[in-house]
Coordinates of C-alpha atoms in Angstrom, one line a residue:
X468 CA -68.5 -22.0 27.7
X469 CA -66.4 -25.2 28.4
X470 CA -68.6 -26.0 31.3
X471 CA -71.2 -27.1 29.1
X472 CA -69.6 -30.8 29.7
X473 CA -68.6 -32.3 32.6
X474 CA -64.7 -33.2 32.8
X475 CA -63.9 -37.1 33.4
X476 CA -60.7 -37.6 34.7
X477 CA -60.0 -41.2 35.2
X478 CA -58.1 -43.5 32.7
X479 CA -59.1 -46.7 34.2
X480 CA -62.4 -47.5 35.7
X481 CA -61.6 -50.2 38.2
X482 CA -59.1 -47.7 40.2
X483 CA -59.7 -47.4 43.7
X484 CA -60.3 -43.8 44.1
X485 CA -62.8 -44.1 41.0
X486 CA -65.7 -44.0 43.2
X487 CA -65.0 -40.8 45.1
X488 CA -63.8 -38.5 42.1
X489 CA -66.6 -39.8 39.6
X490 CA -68.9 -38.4 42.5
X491 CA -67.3 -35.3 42.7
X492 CA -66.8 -35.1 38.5
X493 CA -70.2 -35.7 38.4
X494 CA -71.4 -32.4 39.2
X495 CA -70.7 -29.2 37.0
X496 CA -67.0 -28.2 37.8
X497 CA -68.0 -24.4 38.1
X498 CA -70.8 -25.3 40.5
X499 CA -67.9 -24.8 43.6
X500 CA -68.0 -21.3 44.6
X501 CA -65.2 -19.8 45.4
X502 CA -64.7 -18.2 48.8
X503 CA -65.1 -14.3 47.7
X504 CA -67.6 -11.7 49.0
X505 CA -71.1 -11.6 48.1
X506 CA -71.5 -8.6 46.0
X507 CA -68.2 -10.4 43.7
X508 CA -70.4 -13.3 43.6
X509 CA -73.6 -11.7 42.4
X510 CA -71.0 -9.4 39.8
X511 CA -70.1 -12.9 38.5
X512 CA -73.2 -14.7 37.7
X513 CA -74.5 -11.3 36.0
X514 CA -71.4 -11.6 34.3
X515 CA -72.2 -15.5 33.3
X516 CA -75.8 -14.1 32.3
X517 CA -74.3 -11.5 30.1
X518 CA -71.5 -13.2 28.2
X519 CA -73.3 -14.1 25.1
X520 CA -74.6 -10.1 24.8
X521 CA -71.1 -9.3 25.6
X522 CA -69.6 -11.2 23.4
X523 CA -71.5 -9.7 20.0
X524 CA -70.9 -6.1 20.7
X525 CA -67.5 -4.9 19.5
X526 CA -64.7 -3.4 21.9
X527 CA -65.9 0.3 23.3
X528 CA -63.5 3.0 22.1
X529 CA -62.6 5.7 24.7
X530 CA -65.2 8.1 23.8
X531 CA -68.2 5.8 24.6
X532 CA -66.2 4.9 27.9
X533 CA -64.8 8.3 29.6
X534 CA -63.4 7.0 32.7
X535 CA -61.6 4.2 31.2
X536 CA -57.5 5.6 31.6
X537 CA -55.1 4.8 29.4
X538 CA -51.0 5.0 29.4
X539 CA -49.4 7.3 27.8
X540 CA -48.0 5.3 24.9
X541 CA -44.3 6.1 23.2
X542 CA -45.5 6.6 19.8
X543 CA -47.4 9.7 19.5
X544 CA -47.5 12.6 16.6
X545 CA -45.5 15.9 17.4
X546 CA -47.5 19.2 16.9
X547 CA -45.7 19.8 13.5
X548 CA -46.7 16.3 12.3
X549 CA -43.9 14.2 12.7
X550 CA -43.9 10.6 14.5
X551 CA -42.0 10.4 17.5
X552 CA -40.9 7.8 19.9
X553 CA -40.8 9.3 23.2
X554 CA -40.6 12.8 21.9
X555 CA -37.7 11.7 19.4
X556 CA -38.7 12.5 15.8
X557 CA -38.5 9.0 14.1
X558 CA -37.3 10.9 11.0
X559 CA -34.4 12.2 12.9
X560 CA -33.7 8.3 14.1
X561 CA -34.0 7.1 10.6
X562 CA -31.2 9.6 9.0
X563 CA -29.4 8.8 11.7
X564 CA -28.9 5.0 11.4
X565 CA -27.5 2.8 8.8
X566 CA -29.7 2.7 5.6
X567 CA -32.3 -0.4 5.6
X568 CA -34.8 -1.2 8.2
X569 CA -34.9 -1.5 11.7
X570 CA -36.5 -2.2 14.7
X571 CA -37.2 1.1 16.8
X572 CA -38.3 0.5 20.9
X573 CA -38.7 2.8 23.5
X574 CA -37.1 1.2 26.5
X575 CA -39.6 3.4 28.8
X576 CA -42.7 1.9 27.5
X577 CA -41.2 -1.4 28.4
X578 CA -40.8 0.0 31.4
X579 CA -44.4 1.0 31.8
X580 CA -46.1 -2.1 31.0
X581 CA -44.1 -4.1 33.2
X582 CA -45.4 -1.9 36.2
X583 CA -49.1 -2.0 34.8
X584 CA -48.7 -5.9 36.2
X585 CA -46.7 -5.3 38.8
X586 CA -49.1 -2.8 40.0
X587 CA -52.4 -5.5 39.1
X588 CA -50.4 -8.3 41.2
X589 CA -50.4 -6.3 44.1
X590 CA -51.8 -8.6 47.1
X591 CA -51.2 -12.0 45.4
X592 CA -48.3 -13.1 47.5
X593 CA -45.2 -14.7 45.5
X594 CA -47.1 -14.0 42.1
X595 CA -44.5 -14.7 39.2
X596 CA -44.4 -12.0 35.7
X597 CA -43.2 -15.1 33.4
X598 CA -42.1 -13.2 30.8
X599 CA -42.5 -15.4 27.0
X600 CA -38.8 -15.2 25.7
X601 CA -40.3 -16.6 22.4
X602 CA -42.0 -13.1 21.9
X603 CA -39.1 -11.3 21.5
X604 CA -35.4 -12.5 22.7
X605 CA -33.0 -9.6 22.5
X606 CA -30.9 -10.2 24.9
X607 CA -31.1 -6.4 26.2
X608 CA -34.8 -6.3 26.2
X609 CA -34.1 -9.2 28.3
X610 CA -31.7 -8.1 31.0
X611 CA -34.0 -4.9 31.6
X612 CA -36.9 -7.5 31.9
X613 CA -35.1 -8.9 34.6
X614 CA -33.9 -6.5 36.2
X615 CA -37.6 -5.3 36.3
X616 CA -38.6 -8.3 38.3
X617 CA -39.5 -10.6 35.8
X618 CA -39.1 -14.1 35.9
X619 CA -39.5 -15.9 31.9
X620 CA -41.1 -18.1 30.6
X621 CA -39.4 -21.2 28.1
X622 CA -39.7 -23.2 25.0
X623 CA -36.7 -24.2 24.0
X624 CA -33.5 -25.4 25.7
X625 CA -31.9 -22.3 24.0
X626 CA -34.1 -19.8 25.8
X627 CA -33.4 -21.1 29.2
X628 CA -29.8 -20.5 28.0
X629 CA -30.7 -17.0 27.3
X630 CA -32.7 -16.5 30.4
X631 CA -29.2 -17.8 32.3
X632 CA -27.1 -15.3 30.4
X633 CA -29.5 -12.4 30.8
X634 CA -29.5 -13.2 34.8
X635 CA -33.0 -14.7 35.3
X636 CA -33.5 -16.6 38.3
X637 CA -34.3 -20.0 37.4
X638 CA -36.7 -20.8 40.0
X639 CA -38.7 -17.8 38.5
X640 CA -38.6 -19.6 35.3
X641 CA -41.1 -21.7 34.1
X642 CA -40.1 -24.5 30.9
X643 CA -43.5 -25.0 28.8
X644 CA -43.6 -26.6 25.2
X645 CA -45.1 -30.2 23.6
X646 CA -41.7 -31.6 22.7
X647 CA -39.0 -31.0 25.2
X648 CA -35.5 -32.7 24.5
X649 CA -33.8 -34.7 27.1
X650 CA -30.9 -33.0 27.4
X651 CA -32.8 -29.6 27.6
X652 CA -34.9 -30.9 30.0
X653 CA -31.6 -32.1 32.4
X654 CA -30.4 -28.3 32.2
X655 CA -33.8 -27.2 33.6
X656 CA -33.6 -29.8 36.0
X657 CA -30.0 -28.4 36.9
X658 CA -31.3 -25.3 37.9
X659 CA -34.0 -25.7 39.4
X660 CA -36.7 -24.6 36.9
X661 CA -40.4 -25.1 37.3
X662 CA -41.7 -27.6 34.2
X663 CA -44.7 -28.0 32.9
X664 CA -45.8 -31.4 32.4
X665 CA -47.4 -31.7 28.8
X666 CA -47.8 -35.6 27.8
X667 CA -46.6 -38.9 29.0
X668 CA -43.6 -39.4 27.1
X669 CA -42.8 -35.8 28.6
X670 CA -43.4 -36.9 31.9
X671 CA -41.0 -39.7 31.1
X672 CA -38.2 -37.8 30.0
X673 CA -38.5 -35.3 33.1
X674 CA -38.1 -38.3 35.0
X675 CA -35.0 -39.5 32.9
X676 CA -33.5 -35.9 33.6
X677 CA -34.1 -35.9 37.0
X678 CA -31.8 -38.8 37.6
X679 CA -29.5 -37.6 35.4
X680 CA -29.2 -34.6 37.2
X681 CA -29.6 -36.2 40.6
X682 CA -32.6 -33.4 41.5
X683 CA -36.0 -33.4 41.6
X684 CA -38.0 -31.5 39.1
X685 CA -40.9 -29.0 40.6
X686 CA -43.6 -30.0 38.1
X687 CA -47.0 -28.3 37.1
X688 CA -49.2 -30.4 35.0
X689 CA -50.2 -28.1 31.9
X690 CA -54.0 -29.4 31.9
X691 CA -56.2 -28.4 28.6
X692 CA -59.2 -27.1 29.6
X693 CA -61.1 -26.8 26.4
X694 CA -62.2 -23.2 26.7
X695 CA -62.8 -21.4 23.3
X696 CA -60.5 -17.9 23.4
X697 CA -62.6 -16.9 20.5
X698 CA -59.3 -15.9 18.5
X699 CA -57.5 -17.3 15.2
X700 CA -56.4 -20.8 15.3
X701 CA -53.0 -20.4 14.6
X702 CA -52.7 -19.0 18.4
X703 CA -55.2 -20.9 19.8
X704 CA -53.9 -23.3 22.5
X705 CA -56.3 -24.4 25.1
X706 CA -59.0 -26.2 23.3
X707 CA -59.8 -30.2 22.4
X708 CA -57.8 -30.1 19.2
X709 CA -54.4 -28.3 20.3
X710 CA -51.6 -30.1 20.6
X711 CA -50.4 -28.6 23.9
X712 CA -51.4 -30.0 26.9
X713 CA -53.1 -32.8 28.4
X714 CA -56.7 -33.6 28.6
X715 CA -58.7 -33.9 31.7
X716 CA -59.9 -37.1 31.8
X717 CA -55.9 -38.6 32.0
X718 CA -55.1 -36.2 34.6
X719 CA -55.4 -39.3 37.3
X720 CA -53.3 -41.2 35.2
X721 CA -50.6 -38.5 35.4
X722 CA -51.7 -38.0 39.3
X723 CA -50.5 -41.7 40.0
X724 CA -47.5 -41.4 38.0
X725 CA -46.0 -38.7 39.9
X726 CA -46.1 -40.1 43.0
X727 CA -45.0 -43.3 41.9
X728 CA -41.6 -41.2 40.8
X729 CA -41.2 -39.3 44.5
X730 CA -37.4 -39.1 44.2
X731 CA -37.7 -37.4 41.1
X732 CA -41.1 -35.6 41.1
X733 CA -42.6 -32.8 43.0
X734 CA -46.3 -31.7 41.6
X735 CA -46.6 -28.1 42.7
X736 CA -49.0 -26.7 40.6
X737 CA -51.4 -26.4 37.6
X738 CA -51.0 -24.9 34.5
X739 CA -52.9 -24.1 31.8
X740 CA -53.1 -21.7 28.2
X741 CA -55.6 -20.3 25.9
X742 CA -54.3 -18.8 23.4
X743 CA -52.9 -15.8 22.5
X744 CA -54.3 -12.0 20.9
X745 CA -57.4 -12.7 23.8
X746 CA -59.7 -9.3 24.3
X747 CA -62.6 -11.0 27.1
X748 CA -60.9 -11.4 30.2
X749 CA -63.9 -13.7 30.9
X750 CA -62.6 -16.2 29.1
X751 CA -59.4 -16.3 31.8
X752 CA -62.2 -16.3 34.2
X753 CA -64.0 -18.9 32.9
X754 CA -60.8 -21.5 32.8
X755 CA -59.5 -20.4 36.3
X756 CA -62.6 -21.7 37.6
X757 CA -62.2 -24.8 36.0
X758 CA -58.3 -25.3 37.4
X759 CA -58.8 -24.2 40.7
X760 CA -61.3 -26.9 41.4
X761 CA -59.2 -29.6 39.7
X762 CA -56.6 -28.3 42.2
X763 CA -59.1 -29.3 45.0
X764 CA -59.1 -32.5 43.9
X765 CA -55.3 -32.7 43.3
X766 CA -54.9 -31.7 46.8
X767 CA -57.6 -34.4 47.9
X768 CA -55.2 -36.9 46.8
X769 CA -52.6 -35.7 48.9
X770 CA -50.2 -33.2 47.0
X771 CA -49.2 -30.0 48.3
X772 CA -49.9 -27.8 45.1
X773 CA -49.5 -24.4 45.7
X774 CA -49.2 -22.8 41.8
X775 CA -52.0 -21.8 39.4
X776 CA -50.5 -21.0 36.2
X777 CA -53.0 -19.1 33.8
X778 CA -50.5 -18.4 31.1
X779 CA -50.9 -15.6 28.6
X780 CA -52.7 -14.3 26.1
X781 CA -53.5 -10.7 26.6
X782 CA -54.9 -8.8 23.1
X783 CA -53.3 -5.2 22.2
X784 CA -55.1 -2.5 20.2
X785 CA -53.1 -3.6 16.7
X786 CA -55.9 -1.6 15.1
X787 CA -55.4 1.7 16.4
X788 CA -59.1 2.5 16.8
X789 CA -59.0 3.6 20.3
X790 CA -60.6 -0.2 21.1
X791 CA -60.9 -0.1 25.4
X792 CA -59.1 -3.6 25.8
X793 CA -58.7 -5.5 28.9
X794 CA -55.5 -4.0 31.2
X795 CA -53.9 -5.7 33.3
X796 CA -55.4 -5.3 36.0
X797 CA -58.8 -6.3 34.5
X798 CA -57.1 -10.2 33.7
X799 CA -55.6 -10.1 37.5
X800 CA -58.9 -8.9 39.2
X801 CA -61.0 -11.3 37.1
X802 CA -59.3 -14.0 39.0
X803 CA -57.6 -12.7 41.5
X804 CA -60.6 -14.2 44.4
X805 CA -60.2 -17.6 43.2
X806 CA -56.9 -17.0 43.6
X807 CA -56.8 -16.0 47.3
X808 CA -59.4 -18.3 48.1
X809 CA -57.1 -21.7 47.6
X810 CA -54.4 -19.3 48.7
X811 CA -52.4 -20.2 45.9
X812 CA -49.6 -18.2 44.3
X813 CA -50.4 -16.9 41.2
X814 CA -48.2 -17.3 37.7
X815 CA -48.7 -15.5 34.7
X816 CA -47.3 -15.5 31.1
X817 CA -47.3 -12.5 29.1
X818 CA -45.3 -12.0 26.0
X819 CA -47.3 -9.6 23.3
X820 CA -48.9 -7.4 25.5
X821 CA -45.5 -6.6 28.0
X822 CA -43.7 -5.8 24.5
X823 CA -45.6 -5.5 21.5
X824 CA -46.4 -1.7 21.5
X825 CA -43.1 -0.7 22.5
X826 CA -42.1 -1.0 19.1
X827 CA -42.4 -0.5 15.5
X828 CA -40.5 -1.6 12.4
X829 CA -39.2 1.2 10.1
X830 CA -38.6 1.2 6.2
X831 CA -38.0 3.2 3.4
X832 CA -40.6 3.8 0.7
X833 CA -38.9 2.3 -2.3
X834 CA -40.9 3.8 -4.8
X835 CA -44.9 3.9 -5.6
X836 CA -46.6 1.4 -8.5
X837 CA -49.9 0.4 -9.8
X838 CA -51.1 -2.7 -11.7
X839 CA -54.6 -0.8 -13.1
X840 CA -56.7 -2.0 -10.8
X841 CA -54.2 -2.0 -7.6
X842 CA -51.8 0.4 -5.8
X843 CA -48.9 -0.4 -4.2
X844 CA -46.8 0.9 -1.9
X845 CA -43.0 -1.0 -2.1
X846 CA -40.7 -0.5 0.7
X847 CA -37.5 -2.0 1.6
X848 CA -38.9 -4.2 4.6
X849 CA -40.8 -7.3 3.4
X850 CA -42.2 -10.9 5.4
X851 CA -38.5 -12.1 6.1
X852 CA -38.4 -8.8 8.7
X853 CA -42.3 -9.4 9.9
X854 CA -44.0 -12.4 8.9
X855 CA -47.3 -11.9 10.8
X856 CA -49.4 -10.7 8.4
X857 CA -48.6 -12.9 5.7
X858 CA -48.2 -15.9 8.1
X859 CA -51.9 -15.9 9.5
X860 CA -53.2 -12.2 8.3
X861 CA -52.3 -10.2 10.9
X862 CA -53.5 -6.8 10.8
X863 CA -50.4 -4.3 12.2
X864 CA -51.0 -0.5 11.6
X865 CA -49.1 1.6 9.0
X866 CA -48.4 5.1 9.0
X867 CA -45.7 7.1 7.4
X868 CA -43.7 9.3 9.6
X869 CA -43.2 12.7 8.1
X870 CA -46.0 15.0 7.1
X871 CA -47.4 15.0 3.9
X872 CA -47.1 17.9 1.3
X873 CA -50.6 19.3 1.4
X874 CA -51.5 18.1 -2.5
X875 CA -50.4 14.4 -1.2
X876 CA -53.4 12.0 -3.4
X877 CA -54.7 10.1 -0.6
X878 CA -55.2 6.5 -2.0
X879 CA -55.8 3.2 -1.4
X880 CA -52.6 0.9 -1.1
X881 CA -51.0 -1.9 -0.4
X882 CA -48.3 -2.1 1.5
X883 CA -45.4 -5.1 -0.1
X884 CA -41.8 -5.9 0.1
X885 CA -39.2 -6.7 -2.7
X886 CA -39.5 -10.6 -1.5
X887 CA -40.4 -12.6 -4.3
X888 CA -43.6 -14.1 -3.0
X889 CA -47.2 -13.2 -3.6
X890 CA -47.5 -13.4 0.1
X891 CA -45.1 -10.1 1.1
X892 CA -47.6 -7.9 2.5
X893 CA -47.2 -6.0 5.0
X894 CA -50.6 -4.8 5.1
X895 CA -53.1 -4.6 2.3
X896 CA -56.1 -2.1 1.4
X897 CA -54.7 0.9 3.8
X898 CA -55.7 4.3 2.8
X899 CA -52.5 6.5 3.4
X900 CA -51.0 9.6 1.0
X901 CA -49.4 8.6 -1.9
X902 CA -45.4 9.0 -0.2
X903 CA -42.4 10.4 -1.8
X904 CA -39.6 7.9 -3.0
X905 CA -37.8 7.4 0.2
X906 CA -40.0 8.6 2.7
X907 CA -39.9 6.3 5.9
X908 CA -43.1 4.4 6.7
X909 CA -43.5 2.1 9.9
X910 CA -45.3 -0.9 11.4
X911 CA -46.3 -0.4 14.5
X912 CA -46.6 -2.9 17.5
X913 CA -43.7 -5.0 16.1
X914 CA -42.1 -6.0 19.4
X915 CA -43.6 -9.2 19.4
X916 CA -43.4 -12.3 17.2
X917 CA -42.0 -10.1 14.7
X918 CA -38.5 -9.5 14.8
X919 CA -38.3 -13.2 17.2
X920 CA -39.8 -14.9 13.9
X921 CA -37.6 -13.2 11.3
X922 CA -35.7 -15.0 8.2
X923 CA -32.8 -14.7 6.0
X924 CA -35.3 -15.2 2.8
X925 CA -34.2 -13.8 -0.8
X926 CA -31.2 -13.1 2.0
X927 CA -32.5 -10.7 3.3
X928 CA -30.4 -10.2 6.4
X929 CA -32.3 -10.0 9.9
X930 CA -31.8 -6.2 10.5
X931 CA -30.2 -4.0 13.8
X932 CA -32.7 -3.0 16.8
X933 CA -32.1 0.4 18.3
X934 CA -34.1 1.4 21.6
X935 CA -34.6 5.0 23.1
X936 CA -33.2 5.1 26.2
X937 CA -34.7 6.8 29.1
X938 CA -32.9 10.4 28.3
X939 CA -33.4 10.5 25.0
X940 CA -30.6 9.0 23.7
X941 CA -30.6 6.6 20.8
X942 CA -28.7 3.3 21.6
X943 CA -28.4 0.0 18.9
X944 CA -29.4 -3.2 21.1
X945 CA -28.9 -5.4 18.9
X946 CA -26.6 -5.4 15.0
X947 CA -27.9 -6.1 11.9
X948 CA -27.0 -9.1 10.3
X949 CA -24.5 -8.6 7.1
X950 CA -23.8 -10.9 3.8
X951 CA -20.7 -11.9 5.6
X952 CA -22.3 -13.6 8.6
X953 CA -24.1 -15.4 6.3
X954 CA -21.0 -16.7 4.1
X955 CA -19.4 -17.6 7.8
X956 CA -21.8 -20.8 8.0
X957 CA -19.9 -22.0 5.5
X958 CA -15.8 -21.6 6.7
X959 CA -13.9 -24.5 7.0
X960 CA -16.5 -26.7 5.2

């Protein structure tokens, strides 16, 4: 737990509030208890007592846990064995559609797990759904976002252009990332977007855009808490060796140079991230302890800080196991009393877990292959279409989508593109019948980071995204990409 060492904020010893905030910093951080009933109190420390038990034992399935709920989910297997997608064979889709792969949604499910945090939020006045354009940016999947009530969250100057497009309000928009540009920053200044504060030269340039833009930024400072998420280190964001964020002991540094910039500056709340693929909401719990009492102090100095950002981070069940994961509702309650008692307004950032499992990627079996001592299934989908397993050995389930004949071998394969790299996998050691040459065979829970972090390699063009609509129908959200948008790059050189 990161309250095993006490925080030091100050920069510069001889400062004249040092005396006051060393007293307070001196004492444990969690040791302020939050203004909640009793019996949550008591659920809390037993919680505190448990978390190294809890945190050995593997996720319950649904069997040991019977009155855990779950959604209904879009991808489901028809009586006669087919895979659908909301009651749409996925067979019927694929003969439908142009011939390579794609990226099948259903825009219902989207739907669905936008309302799961809707519904969670309920009773947390103002309570912002920052949606994480960098998960997945279709431009469609964004407008129904929005029109869901979502507000987005930012990395880029080019995804607040997006959000703009799609209709986002930008004072529901929130602009995070470790290396802002000026001029991105004086469009977010423009309109009156919420930035996150994430080093002093980035201070420095929101100050620069401010007066550019002759407004005043409202600013959160995105404060590193150094709690473990317990996840791979490629998505892990909130401990002492990330790059995002600032540490604790220079928050009064940042403190003094906000108010020495009051015409451009307006510190309304803090912000902070963990990580991402995060399955122990206590691990939320345990940073949003820590924030809300550097808010206290924040607010001892003077500033009116009414924003606790907890970011993202949610895990899905990528393994398909029946794993009882954290909803929702189970990340909002865990911190939803220290919430209400700063009476602050609560933001969240969800990306993988509002759009991941609305969504799979589907291919064509190109044909069946052994080496002697390893199968392989080849299809014609490969890393450039879905990088994540090969990027940082994501596991993403695979299943074909037609019934077997019954004399199908079942085997032991792996699952690889036609790129020419050792590292096209798509997953590896899955047991699966041996498939027909041009069966179709998807990837499920491909609606985030996947398609978002796709490549022309071997030119491989990005391929078309199709959703199902809320009747049934089958509508293409976004086109493929062809050989002759590639060669367009090059008119007129």
């Amino acid at each position: 737990m990161a309250a095993a060492s006490t925080p030091h904020f100050l920069s510069n010893p001889t400062h004249s509030r040092q005396a006051l905030t060393n007293h307070r910093l001196s004492q444990n951080p969690l040791a302020k208890t939050p203004i909640v009933p009793l019996n949550a109190v008591t659920k809390t420390l037993k919680r505190f007592q448990l978390r190294a038990a809890i945190s050995q034992n593997p996720a319950k399935t649904a069997a040991e846990d019977p009155q855990t709920t779950t959604l209904k989910h879009c991808f489901s297997k028809s009586r006669d064995g087919f895979l659908c997608c909301e009651d749409v064979k996925v067979q019927d889709i694929m003969d439908g559609v142009e011939r390579r792969p794609f990226y099948l949604y259903s825009k219902k499910q989207i739907t669905r797990n936008v309302e799961a945090y809707s519904d969670a939020l309920e009773g947390l006045e103002a309570a912002v759904i920052g949606y994480a354009i960098k998960a997945n940016n279709n431009l469609k999947i964004l407008e129904h976002l929005r029109g869901l009530g979502c507000g987005a969250v930012l990395v880029s100057g080019n995804e607040l252009r997006l959000a703009l497009r799609a209709g986002f309000d930008p004072t529901r928009c929130i602009f995070n990332g470790n290396g802002k540009l000026l001029e991105d920053l004086v469009l977010a200044a423009q309109e009156g977007v919420f930035v996150n504060v994430d080093s002093e030269f980035d201070l420095e340039n929101i100050v620069m855009a401010a007066r550019i833009a002759g407004k005043k930024v409202n600013v959160l400072l995105r404060i590193n808490p150094d709690v473990d998420p317990q996840v791979h280190p490629y998505v892990a964001t909130g401990n002492k060796n990330s790059k995002f964020g600032i540490r604790n002991e220079k928050l009064q540094w940042f403190l003094d140079a906000v108010k020495s910039h009051p015409k451009e500056l307006k510190l309304v709340g803090a912000h902070c991230h963990l990580g991402s693929t995060i399955t122990k909401v206590d691990i939320f719990r345990d940073a949003a302890v820590l924030m809300v009492n550097y808010i206290d102090l924040i607010r001892e100095q003077g500033f009116e800080v009414n924003y606790l950002n907890i970011g993202g981070g949610l895990g899905i069940d990528y393994h398909h196991t029946g794993a009882v994961l954290p909803t929702p509702r189970d990340l909002i309650d865990t911190v939803r009393g220290l919430v209400l008692s700063r009476n602050l307004k609560l933001i969240i950032e969800p990306g993988r877990s509002l759009i991941a499992n609305t969504c799979c990627l589907v291919n064509r079996v190109t044909g069946v292959k052994t080496n002697g001592t390893k199968n392989f299934i080849v299809i014609d989908g490969s890393m450039a279409e879905l990088i994540r397993p090969s990027l940082y050995g994501a596991y993403q389930h695979i299943e074909l989508i037609s019934p077997s004949p019954p004399d199908a071998e079942i085997s032991t394969f792996d699952v690889v593109g036609p790129v020419c790299e050792s590292a096209d996998f798509l997953g590896k050691d899955r047991e699966l019948p041996t498939p027909t040459k041009g069966a179709g065979l998807v990837v499920h829970d491909a609606g985030a980071y996947c398609m978002s972090m796709a490549s022309t390699y071997n030119l491989k063009m990005r391929p078309p995204e199709y959703w199902v609509e809320e009747d049934g129908s089958i509508h293409k959200i976004r086109h493929g990409e062809t050989f002759e948008d590639h060669l367009r790059f090059f008119e007129g050189l």
